[in-house]
PDB file of C-alpha atoms in Angstrom:
ATOM      1  CA  MET A   1      -3.217 -85.754  39.155  1.00 82.00           C
ATOM      2  CA  SER A   2      -4.706 -87.401  36.056  1.00 86.00           C
ATOM      3  CA  TRP A   3      -8.240 -87.510  34.634  1.00 89.00           C
ATOM      4  CA  ALA A   4      -8.728 -90.942  36.216  1.00 91.00           C
ATOM      5  CA  ASP A   5      -7.403 -89.829  39.620  1.00 92.00           C
ATOM      6  CA  GLU A   6      -9.696 -86.813  39.474  1.00 92.00           C
ATOM      7  CA  ARG A   7     -12.718 -89.082  39.070  1.00 95.00           C
ATOM      8  CA  ALA A   8     -11.556 -91.436  41.819  1.00 94.00           C
ATOM      9  CA  ALA A   9     -10.916 -88.601  44.291  1.00 95.00           C
ATOM     10  CA  VAL A  10     -14.331 -87.020  43.769  1.00 96.00           C
ATOM     11  CA  GLU A  11     -16.273 -90.300  43.788  1.00 96.00           C
ATOM     12  CA  MET A  12     -14.502 -91.612  46.884  1.00 96.00           C
ATOM     13  CA  HIS A  13     -15.107 -88.369  48.758  1.00 97.00           C
ATOM     14  CA  LEU A  14     -18.797 -88.360  47.852  1.00 97.00           C
ATOM     15  CA  LEU A  15     -19.532 -92.056  48.402  1.00 96.00           C
ATOM     16  CA  GLY A  16     -17.513 -92.161  51.622  1.00 96.00           C
ATOM     17  CA  ASN A  17     -19.220 -89.190  53.235  1.00 97.00           C
ATOM     18  CA  TYR A  18     -22.795 -89.106  51.968  1.00 97.00           C
ATOM     19  CA  SER A  19     -25.453 -91.743  52.443  1.00 95.00           C
ATOM     20  CA  SER A  20     -28.779 -89.915  52.858  1.00 96.00           C
ATOM     21  CA  LEU A  21     -29.881 -90.610  49.263  1.00 97.00           C
ATOM     22  CA  PRO A  22     -28.657 -93.201  46.726  1.00 97.00           C
ATOM     23  CA  VAL A  23     -25.839 -91.856  44.536  1.00 96.00           C
ATOM     24  CA  GLN A  24     -25.420 -92.622  40.854  1.00 96.00           C
ATOM     25  CA  VAL A  25     -21.892 -92.122  39.554  1.00 95.00           C
ATOM     26  CA  GLU A  26     -20.957 -91.618  35.915  1.00 91.00           C
ATOM     27  CA  ALA A  27     -21.735 -94.446  33.492  1.00 89.00           C
ATOM     28  CA  ILE A  28     -23.070 -96.774  36.202  1.00 92.00           C
ATOM     29  CA  PRO A  29     -26.868 -96.958  36.509  1.00 88.00           C
ATOM     30  CA  ILE A  30     -28.477 -97.275  39.921  1.00 89.00           C
ATOM     31  CA  GLN A  31     -28.822-100.978  40.677  1.00 89.00           C
ATOM     32  CA  ASP A  32     -32.223-102.661  40.650  1.00 90.00           C
ATOM     33  CA  GLY A  33     -33.709-102.910  44.102  1.00 92.00           C
ATOM     34  CA  VAL A  34     -32.168 -99.688  45.424  1.00 93.00           C
ATOM     35  CA  ASP A  35     -34.921 -97.557  46.961  1.00 93.00           C
ATOM     36  CA  ILE A  36     -35.130 -94.240  45.113  1.00 92.00           C
ATOM     37  CA  SER A  37     -38.609 -93.329  46.329  1.00 93.00           C
ATOM     38  CA  ARG A  38     -37.168 -90.504  48.511  1.00 94.00           C
ATOM     39  CA  GLY A  39     -34.954 -89.297  45.667  1.00 96.00           C
ATOM     40  CA  TRP A  40     -31.450 -89.825  44.322  1.00 96.00           C
ATOM     41  CA  VAL A  41     -28.297 -87.930  43.446  1.00 98.00           C
ATOM     42  CA  ARG A  42     -26.340 -88.105  40.196  1.00 97.00           C
ATOM     43  CA  LEU A  43     -22.675 -87.153  40.052  1.00 98.00           C
ATOM     44  CA  THR A  44     -21.235 -85.691  36.838  1.00 98.00           C
ATOM     45  CA  ILE A  45     -17.682 -84.410  36.470  1.00 97.00           C
ATOM     46  CA  LEU A  46     -17.315 -81.910  33.626  1.00 97.00           C
ATOM     47  CA  PRO A  47     -13.763 -80.782  32.850  1.00 93.00           C
ATOM     48  CA  ALA A  48     -13.239 -77.555  30.894  1.00 89.00           C
ATOM     49  CA  PRO A  49     -12.104 -78.499  27.380  1.00 87.00           C
ATOM     50  CA  GLU A  50      -8.665 -76.880  27.678  1.00 85.00           C
ATOM     51  CA  GLY A  51      -6.091 -76.405  30.423  1.00 87.00           C
ATOM     52  CA  LYS A  52      -3.172 -74.002  30.537  1.00 88.00           C
ATOM     53  CA  ARG A  53       0.485 -73.859  31.524  1.00 88.00           C
ATOM     54  CA  ILE A  54       0.982 -71.716  34.621  1.00 88.00           C
ATOM     55  CA  THR A  55       4.770 -71.805  34.996  1.00 89.00           C
ATOM     56  CA  LEU A  56       7.731 -70.663  32.907  1.00 88.00           C
ATOM     57  CA  GLY A  57      11.310 -71.867  32.486  1.00 83.00           C
ATOM     58  CA  ASN A  58      13.033 -75.199  31.955  1.00 82.00           C
ATOM     59  CA  ASN A  59      12.216 -76.847  35.258  1.00 84.00           C
ATOM     60  CA  ASP A  60       9.201 -79.083  35.865  1.00 87.00           C
ATOM     61  CA  GLN A  61       6.130 -77.398  34.417  1.00 89.00           C
ATOM     62  CA  ILE A  62       2.741 -77.045  36.066  1.00 89.00           C
ATOM     63  CA  PHE A  63      -0.419 -77.245  33.966  1.00 90.00           C
ATOM     64  CA  ARG A  64      -3.763 -76.194  35.394  1.00 91.00           C
ATOM     65  CA  HIS A  65      -7.077 -77.843  34.594  1.00 93.00           C
ATOM     66  CA  GLU A  66     -10.456 -76.514  35.648  1.00 94.00           C
ATOM     67  CA  GLY A  67     -13.892 -78.010  35.604  1.00 95.00           C
ATOM     68  CA  PHE A  68     -17.177 -78.497  37.397  1.00 97.00           C
ATOM     69  CA  ILE A  69     -18.528 -81.159  39.710  1.00 98.00           C
ATOM     70  CA  VAL A  70     -22.303 -81.323  39.214  1.00 98.00           C
ATOM     71  CA  LEU A  71     -24.557 -83.030  41.730  1.00 98.00           C
ATOM     72  CA  SER A  72     -28.048 -83.353  40.276  1.00 98.00           C
ATOM     73  CA  ILE A  73     -30.587 -83.990  43.022  1.00 98.00           C
ATOM     74  CA  PHE A  74     -33.944 -85.553  42.133  1.00 97.00           C
ATOM     75  CA  THR A  75     -36.690 -85.684  44.755  1.00 97.00           C
ATOM     76  CA  PRO A  76     -40.364 -86.615  44.339  1.00 96.00           C
ATOM     77  CA  ASP A  77     -42.416 -83.833  42.730  1.00 94.00           C
ATOM     78  CA  LYS A  78     -45.306 -82.077  44.496  1.00 91.00           C
ATOM     79  CA  GLN A  79     -43.656 -82.344  47.929  1.00 92.00           C
ATOM     80  CA  GLY A  80     -42.161 -78.864  47.889  1.00 94.00           C
ATOM     81  CA  SER A  81     -38.554 -77.939  47.319  1.00 95.00           C
ATOM     82  CA  ASN A  82     -37.378 -78.550  50.902  1.00 96.00           C
ATOM     83  CA  PRO A  83     -36.203 -82.190  50.514  1.00 96.00           C
ATOM     84  CA  ALA A  84     -34.085 -81.199  47.512  1.00 97.00           C
ATOM     85  CA  ARG A  85     -32.697 -78.121  49.279  1.00 97.00           C
ATOM     86  CA  LEU A  86     -31.817 -80.137  52.403  1.00 97.00           C
ATOM     87  CA  ALA A  87     -29.891 -82.588  50.236  1.00 98.00           C
ATOM     88  CA  ALA A  88     -28.251 -79.651  48.420  1.00 98.00           C
ATOM     89  CA  ASP A  89     -27.119 -78.200  51.759  1.00 98.00           C
ATOM     90  CA  ALA A  90     -25.613 -81.499  52.878  1.00 98.00           C
ATOM     91  CA  LEU A  91     -23.794 -82.024  49.580  1.00 98.00           C
ATOM     92  CA  SER A  92     -22.675 -78.414  49.427  1.00 98.00           C
ATOM     93  CA  ASN A  93     -21.069 -78.715  52.899  1.00 97.00           C
ATOM     94  CA  LEU A  94     -19.239 -81.792  51.688  1.00 97.00           C
ATOM     95  CA  PHE A  95     -17.453 -79.935  48.859  1.00 98.00           C
ATOM     96  CA  HIS A  96     -17.352 -76.299  50.010  1.00 98.00           C
ATOM     97  CA  GLU A  97     -13.727 -75.180  49.379  1.00 98.00           C
ATOM     98  CA  LYS A  98     -12.503 -78.714  50.116  1.00 97.00           C
ATOM     99  CA  ILE A  99      -9.154 -80.043  48.964  1.00 96.00           C
ATOM    100  CA  LEU A 100      -9.405 -83.609  47.657  1.00 95.00           C
ATOM    101  CA  SER A 101      -6.648 -86.052  46.786  1.00 90.00           C
ATOM    102  CA  TYR A 102      -6.199 -89.626  45.654  1.00 89.00           C
ATOM    103  CA  ASN A 103      -3.119 -91.820  46.208  1.00 84.00           C
ATOM    104  CA  ASP A 104      -0.725 -88.870  46.651  1.00 80.00           C
ATOM    105  CA  SER A 105      -1.283 -87.935  43.005  1.00 79.00           C
ATOM    106  CA  GLY A 106      -1.949 -84.257  43.724  1.00 83.00           C
ATOM    107  CA  PHE A 107      -4.852 -82.144  44.811  1.00 91.00           C
ATOM    108  CA  ILE A 108      -8.212 -80.921  43.567  1.00 94.00           C
ATOM    109  CA  ARG A 109      -9.232 -77.583  45.023  1.00 96.00           C
ATOM    110  CA  CYS A 110     -12.997 -77.114  45.115  1.00 97.00           C
ATOM    111  CA  GLY A 111     -14.648 -73.692  44.959  1.00 97.00           C
ATOM    112  CA  VAL A 112     -17.805 -72.340  46.526  1.00 98.00           C
ATOM    113  CA  PRO A 113     -20.876 -74.369  45.467  1.00 98.00           C
ATOM    114  CA  GLY A 114     -23.759 -72.806  43.555  1.00 98.00           C
ATOM    115  CA  LEU A 115     -27.363 -73.986  43.189  1.00 98.00           C
ATOM    116  CA  ASP A 116     -29.398 -74.156  39.971  1.00 97.00           C
ATOM    117  CA  VAL A 117     -33.084 -74.751  40.603  1.00 97.00           C
ATOM    118  CA  ILE A 118     -34.453 -76.615  37.574  1.00 96.00           C
ATOM    119  CA  GLY A 119     -37.898 -77.423  39.032  1.00 96.00           C
ATOM    120  CA  SER A 120     -40.361 -80.130  38.016  1.00 94.00           C
ATOM    121  CA  VAL A 121     -39.029 -82.440  35.331  1.00 93.00           C
ATOM    122  CA  ASP A 122     -40.073 -85.651  33.554  1.00 86.00           C
ATOM    123  CA  GLY A 123     -40.987 -88.711  35.551  1.00 86.00           C
ATOM    124  CA  GLY A 124     -42.514 -86.925  38.538  1.00 92.00           C
ATOM    125  CA  HIS A 125     -39.245 -85.496  39.843  1.00 95.00           C
ATOM    126  CA  TYR A 126     -38.167 -82.137  41.226  1.00 97.00           C
ATOM    127  CA  GLN A 127     -34.586 -81.264  40.217  1.00 97.00           C
ATOM    128  CA  VAL A 128     -31.897 -78.995  41.598  1.00 98.00           C
ATOM    129  CA  ASN A 129     -28.221 -79.008  40.593  1.00 98.00           C
ATOM    130  CA  VAL A 130     -25.366 -78.191  42.955  1.00 98.00           C
ATOM    131  CA  THR A 131     -22.336 -77.071  40.921  1.00 98.00           C
ATOM    132  CA  ILE A 132     -18.837 -76.834  42.344  1.00 98.00           C
ATOM    133  CA  SER A 133     -15.965 -75.419  40.315  1.00 97.00           C
ATOM    134  CA  TYR A 134     -12.588 -77.076  40.787  1.00 96.00           C
ATOM    135  CA  LYS A 135      -8.963 -76.638  39.816  1.00 95.00           C
ATOM    136  CA  ARG A 136      -6.238 -79.249  39.716  1.00 93.00           C
ATOM    137  CA  ASP A 137      -2.621 -79.069  38.656  1.00 89.00           C
ATOM    138  CA  VAL A 138      -0.529 -81.540  36.699  1.00 87.00           C
ATOM    139  CA  ILE A 139       3.261 -81.452  36.996  1.00 85.00           C
ATOM    140  CA  ARG A 140       5.268 -82.571  33.966  1.00 82.00           C
ATOM    141  CA  SER A 141       9.038 -82.748  33.696  1.00 79.00           C
TER     142      SER A 141
ATOM    143  CA  MET B   1      19.911 -35.049  21.237  1.00 51.00           C
ATOM    144  CA  GLY B   2      16.627 -36.836  21.902  1.00 53.00           C
ATOM    145  CA  PHE B   3      14.709 -33.572  22.371  1.00 55.00           C
ATOM    146  CA  LYS B   4      14.559 -33.195  18.612  1.00 56.00           C
ATOM    147  CA  TYR B   5      11.933 -35.961  18.447  1.00 55.00           C
ATOM    148  CA  ARG B   6       9.983 -34.974  21.527  1.00 61.00           C
ATOM    149  CA  GLY B   7       7.025 -33.462  19.725  1.00 63.00           C
ATOM    150  CA  ARG B   8       6.794 -36.327  17.297  1.00 69.00           C
ATOM    151  CA  SER B   9       6.935 -38.949  20.057  1.00 79.00           C
ATOM    152  CA  ARG B  10       3.926 -37.362  21.663  1.00 78.00           C
ATOM    153  CA  GLU B  11       2.018 -37.656  18.382  1.00 79.00           C
ATOM    154  CA  VAL B  12       3.095 -41.258  17.970  1.00 81.00           C
ATOM    155  CA  LEU B  13       2.028 -42.016  21.540  1.00 81.00           C
ATOM    156  CA  LYS B  14      -1.304 -40.280  21.012  1.00 82.00           C
ATOM    157  CA  GLU B  15      -1.934 -42.257  17.847  1.00 80.00           C
ATOM    158  CA  PHE B  16      -0.956 -45.445  19.653  1.00 80.00           C
ATOM    159  CA  GLY B  17      -3.403 -44.709  22.461  1.00 79.00           C
ATOM    160  CA  THR B  18      -6.312 -43.564  20.335  1.00 82.00           C
ATOM    161  CA  LYS B  19      -6.054 -45.930  17.371  1.00 82.00           C
ATOM    162  CA  GLU B  20      -3.793 -48.911  17.901  1.00 83.00           C
ATOM    163  CA  VAL B  21      -4.831 -49.865  21.435  1.00 84.00           C
ATOM    164  CA  PRO B  22      -8.605 -49.817  20.710  1.00 85.00           C
ATOM    165  CA  ALA B  23      -8.033 -51.671  17.423  1.00 87.00           C
ATOM    166  CA  PHE B  24      -5.963 -54.327  19.206  1.00 89.00           C
ATOM    167  CA  ALA B  25      -8.564 -54.665  21.986  1.00 88.00           C
ATOM    168  CA  GLU B  26     -11.339 -54.992  19.399  1.00 90.00           C
ATOM    169  CA  ARG B  27      -9.460 -57.727  17.529  1.00 91.00           C
ATOM    170  CA  ARG B  28      -8.754 -59.544  20.797  1.00 91.00           C
ATOM    171  CA  VAL B  29     -12.410 -59.474  21.918  1.00 91.00           C
ATOM    172  CA  LYS B  30     -13.569 -60.716  18.510  1.00 93.00           C
ATOM    173  CA  GLU B  31     -10.999 -63.505  18.708  1.00 94.00           C
ATOM    174  CA  ALA B  32     -12.285 -64.459  22.187  1.00 94.00           C
ATOM    175  CA  ALA B  33     -15.898 -64.420  20.942  1.00 94.00           C
ATOM    176  CA  VAL B  34     -15.132 -66.711  18.002  1.00 95.00           C
ATOM    177  CA  TYR B  35     -13.153 -68.995  20.321  1.00 95.00           C
ATOM    178  CA  ALA B  36     -16.125 -69.138  22.723  1.00 96.00           C
ATOM    179  CA  LEU B  37     -18.476 -69.988  19.858  1.00 97.00           C
ATOM    180  CA  SER B  38     -16.165 -72.740  18.596  1.00 96.00           C
ATOM    181  CA  MET B  39     -15.849 -74.207  22.118  1.00 96.00           C
ATOM    182  CA  ALA B  40     -19.636 -74.192  22.579  1.00 97.00           C
ATOM    183  CA  ILE B  41     -20.000 -76.059  19.278  1.00 97.00           C
ATOM    184  CA  ARG B  42     -17.267 -78.523  20.245  1.00 96.00           C
ATOM    185  CA  LEU B  43     -18.993 -79.342  23.555  1.00 97.00           C
ATOM    186  CA  SER B  44     -22.463 -79.660  22.015  1.00 97.00           C
ATOM    187  CA  PRO B  45     -24.082 -83.005  21.260  1.00 96.00           C
ATOM    188  CA  PHE B  46     -24.915 -83.637  17.599  1.00 95.00           C
ATOM    189  CA  GLN B  47     -28.122 -85.388  16.627  1.00 92.00           C
ATOM    190  CA  SER B  48     -30.155 -83.406  14.097  1.00 94.00           C
ATOM    191  CA  GLY B  49     -27.719 -80.483  14.318  1.00 95.00           C
ATOM    192  CA  MET B  50     -30.423 -78.020  15.352  1.00 96.00           C
ATOM    193  CA  PHE B  51     -28.821 -77.413  18.760  1.00 96.00           C
ATOM    194  CA  VAL B  52     -25.329 -76.929  17.311  1.00 97.00           C
ATOM    195  CA  ALA B  53     -26.631 -74.615  14.558  1.00 96.00           C
ATOM    196  CA  SER B  54     -28.458 -72.475  17.130  1.00 97.00           C
ATOM    197  CA  TRP B  55     -25.482 -71.070  19.043  1.00 97.00           C
ATOM    198  CA  ARG B  56     -25.510 -67.309  18.568  1.00 97.00           C
ATOM    199  CA  LEU B  57     -23.336 -64.367  19.465  1.00 96.00           C
ATOM    200  CA  GLY B  58     -25.350 -61.204  20.135  1.00 95.00           C
ATOM    201  CA  ILE B  59     -24.251 -57.636  20.811  1.00 93.00           C
ATOM    202  CA  GLY B  60     -25.566 -56.021  23.999  1.00 90.00           C
ATOM    203  CA  GLY B  61     -27.858 -58.936  24.827  1.00 90.00           C
ATOM    204  CA  LYS B  62     -29.072 -62.374  23.929  1.00 90.00           C
ATOM    205  CA  ASP B  63     -29.846 -63.148  20.267  1.00 91.00           C
ATOM    206  CA  SER B  64     -33.001 -65.249  20.655  1.00 91.00           C
ATOM    207  CA  SER B  65     -33.111 -66.527  17.077  1.00 91.00           C
ATOM    208  CA  TYR B  66     -32.444 -70.213  16.498  1.00 93.00           C
ATOM    209  CA  ALA B  67     -31.991 -72.630  13.622  1.00 92.00           C
ATOM    210  CA  ASN B  68     -34.810 -74.405  11.794  1.00 90.00           C
ATOM    211  CA  VAL B  69     -35.796 -77.961  12.584  1.00 91.00           C
ATOM    212  CA  GLY B  70     -34.232 -80.450  10.163  1.00 89.00           C
ATOM    213  CA  GLN B  71     -31.395 -82.900   9.801  1.00 90.00           C
ATOM    214  CA  ARG B  72     -27.927 -81.486   9.071  1.00 91.00           C
ATOM    215  CA  VAL B  73     -25.468 -83.726   7.260  1.00 91.00           C
ATOM    216  CA  SER B  74     -22.641 -83.121   9.731  1.00 94.00           C
ATOM    217  CA  LYS B  75     -21.621 -81.177  12.819  1.00 95.00           C
ATOM    218  CA  GLU B  76     -19.450 -79.001  10.575  1.00 95.00           C
ATOM    219  CA  SER B  77     -22.395 -77.891   8.442  1.00 94.00           C
ATOM    220  CA  ALA B  78     -24.385 -77.087  11.601  1.00 95.00           C
ATOM    221  CA  ALA B  79     -21.383 -75.133  12.918  1.00 95.00           C
ATOM    222  CA  SER B  80     -21.242 -73.093   9.681  1.00 95.00           C
ATOM    223  CA  GLU B  81     -24.909 -72.208  10.157  1.00 94.00           C
ATOM    224  CA  SER B  82     -24.149 -71.001  13.684  1.00 95.00           C
ATOM    225  CA  LEU B  83     -21.220 -68.916  12.475  1.00 94.00           C
ATOM    226  CA  VAL B  84     -23.308 -67.299   9.725  1.00 93.00           C
ATOM    227  CA  GLY B  85     -25.974 -66.459  12.340  1.00 92.00           C
ATOM    228  CA  SER B  86     -23.323 -64.824  14.526  1.00 94.00           C
ATOM    229  CA  LEU B  87     -21.410 -62.887  11.857  1.00 92.00           C
ATOM    230  CA  SER B  88     -23.288 -59.622  12.311  1.00 90.00           C
ATOM    231  CA  ALA B  89     -22.353 -59.577  16.018  1.00 90.00           C
ATOM    232  CA  ILE B  90     -18.710 -60.353  15.290  1.00 90.00           C
ATOM    233  CA  ASN B  91     -18.433 -57.749  12.528  1.00 90.00           C
ATOM    234  CA  GLY B  92     -20.473 -55.117  14.340  1.00 90.00           C
ATOM    235  CA  PHE B  93     -18.557 -55.262  17.627  1.00 90.00           C
ATOM    236  CA  LYS B  94     -16.959 -52.021  18.857  1.00 87.00           C
ATOM    237  CA  ILE B  95     -15.191 -51.300  22.134  1.00 87.00           C
ATOM    238  CA  GLY B  96     -17.814 -50.630  24.800  1.00 87.00           C
ATOM    239  CA  HIS B  97     -20.207 -53.291  23.487  1.00 90.00           C
ATOM    240  CA  THR B  98     -20.924 -56.578  25.261  1.00 91.00           C
ATOM    241  CA  ILE B  99     -21.011 -59.872  23.350  1.00 92.00           C
ATOM    242  CA  VAL B 100     -23.397 -62.541  24.669  1.00 94.00           C
ATOM    243  CA  LEU B 101     -23.194 -66.228  23.723  1.00 96.00           C
ATOM    244  CA  SER B 102     -26.552 -68.000  23.866  1.00 96.00           C
ATOM    245  CA  ASN B 103     -28.599 -70.868  22.525  1.00 97.00           C
ATOM    246  CA  SER B 104     -32.385 -70.416  22.457  1.00 96.00           C
ATOM    247  CA  VAL B 105     -33.662 -73.765  21.164  1.00 96.00           C
ATOM    248  CA  PRO B 106     -36.563 -74.951  23.355  1.00 94.00           C
ATOM    249  CA  HIS B 107     -34.632 -78.013  24.606  1.00 93.00           C
ATOM    250  CA  ALA B 108     -31.451 -76.065  25.491  1.00 95.00           C
ATOM    251  CA  GLY B 109     -32.246 -76.316  29.205  1.00 94.00           C
ATOM    252  CA  PHE B 110     -32.255 -80.124  29.068  1.00 94.00           C
ATOM    253  CA  VAL B 111     -28.837 -80.120  27.415  1.00 96.00           C
ATOM    254  CA  GLU B 112     -27.379 -77.585  29.856  1.00 97.00           C
ATOM    255  CA  TYR B 113     -28.892 -78.779  33.140  1.00 97.00           C
ATOM    256  CA  GLY B 114     -29.705 -82.411  32.366  1.00 96.00           C
ATOM    257  CA  SER B 115     -32.827 -84.357  33.288  1.00 95.00           C
ATOM    258  CA  PRO B 116     -33.507 -87.651  35.099  1.00 94.00           C
ATOM    259  CA  THR B 117     -32.438 -89.479  31.939  1.00 92.00           C
ATOM    260  CA  THR B 118     -29.692 -87.217  30.533  1.00 93.00           C
ATOM    261  CA  GLN B 119     -26.514 -85.913  32.121  1.00 95.00           C
ATOM    262  CA  PRO B 120     -25.993 -82.149  32.368  1.00 97.00           C
ATOM    263  CA  ARG B 121     -23.385 -80.540  30.119  1.00 97.00           C
ATOM    264  CA  TYR B 122     -23.048 -77.007  31.511  1.00 97.00           C
ATOM    265  CA  ILE B 123     -21.609 -75.888  28.174  1.00 97.00           C
ATOM    266  CA  THR B 124     -21.716 -72.161  28.966  1.00 95.00           C
ATOM    267  CA  LYS B 125     -19.885 -72.583  32.302  1.00 94.00           C
ATOM    268  CA  ARG B 126     -17.165 -74.689  30.667  1.00 95.00           C
ATOM    269  CA  VAL B 127     -16.818 -72.271  27.750  1.00 95.00           C
ATOM    270  CA  LYS B 128     -16.494 -69.408  30.234  1.00 92.00           C
ATOM    271  CA  ALA B 129     -13.757 -71.267  32.131  1.00 91.00           C
ATOM    272  CA  SER B 130     -11.872 -71.944  28.873  1.00 91.00           C
ATOM    273  CA  VAL B 131     -12.149 -68.350  27.674  1.00 92.00           C
ATOM    274  CA  ARG B 132     -10.990 -67.081  31.068  1.00 89.00           C
ATOM    275  CA  MET B 133      -7.972 -69.417  30.995  1.00 88.00           C
ATOM    276  CA  ARG B 134      -6.966 -68.336  27.492  1.00 89.00           C
ATOM    277  CA  PHE B 135      -7.941 -64.653  27.386  1.00 88.00           C
ATOM    278  CA  GLY B 136      -8.175 -63.503  31.015  1.00 79.00           C
ATOM    279  CA  GLY B 137     -11.195 -61.847  32.656  1.00 66.00           C
ATOM    280  CA  VAL B 138     -14.660 -62.578  31.290  1.00 61.00           C
ATOM    281  CA  LYS B 139     -18.053 -62.009  32.957  1.00 59.00           C
TER     282      LYS B 139
END
């Protein structure tokens, strides 16, 4: 599974299974006219800067890459943390130890999600981040 | 035949256990700490260089000092500043100590966790994953 397949697998899984709040994927702004008054979610995929070889010998080699899927949830400020936590629960269930794939190119194994409560931020938003660690393997001959 | 060296082997083994193993472990931890610092710098955005120059290694806890405001000419010069600020931790490390990587600039939270207008970077999590992949267990 390549860097591009990794992005496609995660985005397809998120966009195909979550519709409660608008989702912004990497490098594509939310379109004008989309209602974000109840909040919105931003997806960021952050690979670790280095992978490692996990097999020995002369046969096909497996290389492991790790990283983090970050779902930043922004809800209107001064309405309590419940809307953001409800969205965090829904998104967490979507990725909790899930195995994702794209076009038979391999698998991404997701870990157990964690929650970072950031709190009130600029623009009248309340922010929490759901982070999910992942591992994926690349086979090279 | 081999019994002739028995006493000496014990001394060699003792010296190995009391000097060489701790010295090796110390070198390895220092290597991992410098690697972590270099990865944090590599993943950091560069604008004025203040954020890059403020990465610190501390012994036993967080080093809350950070670099002065001001424009650095390059990411490399900011990285040198960070390394100089971390040298005492690297040189002073002994087995039993804990090394902590931190960045205490006031806007570090925005870089790490993002904001409505900036993407998160989670530099410390990614550094931790890289160190774990290269050196094994890390807290």
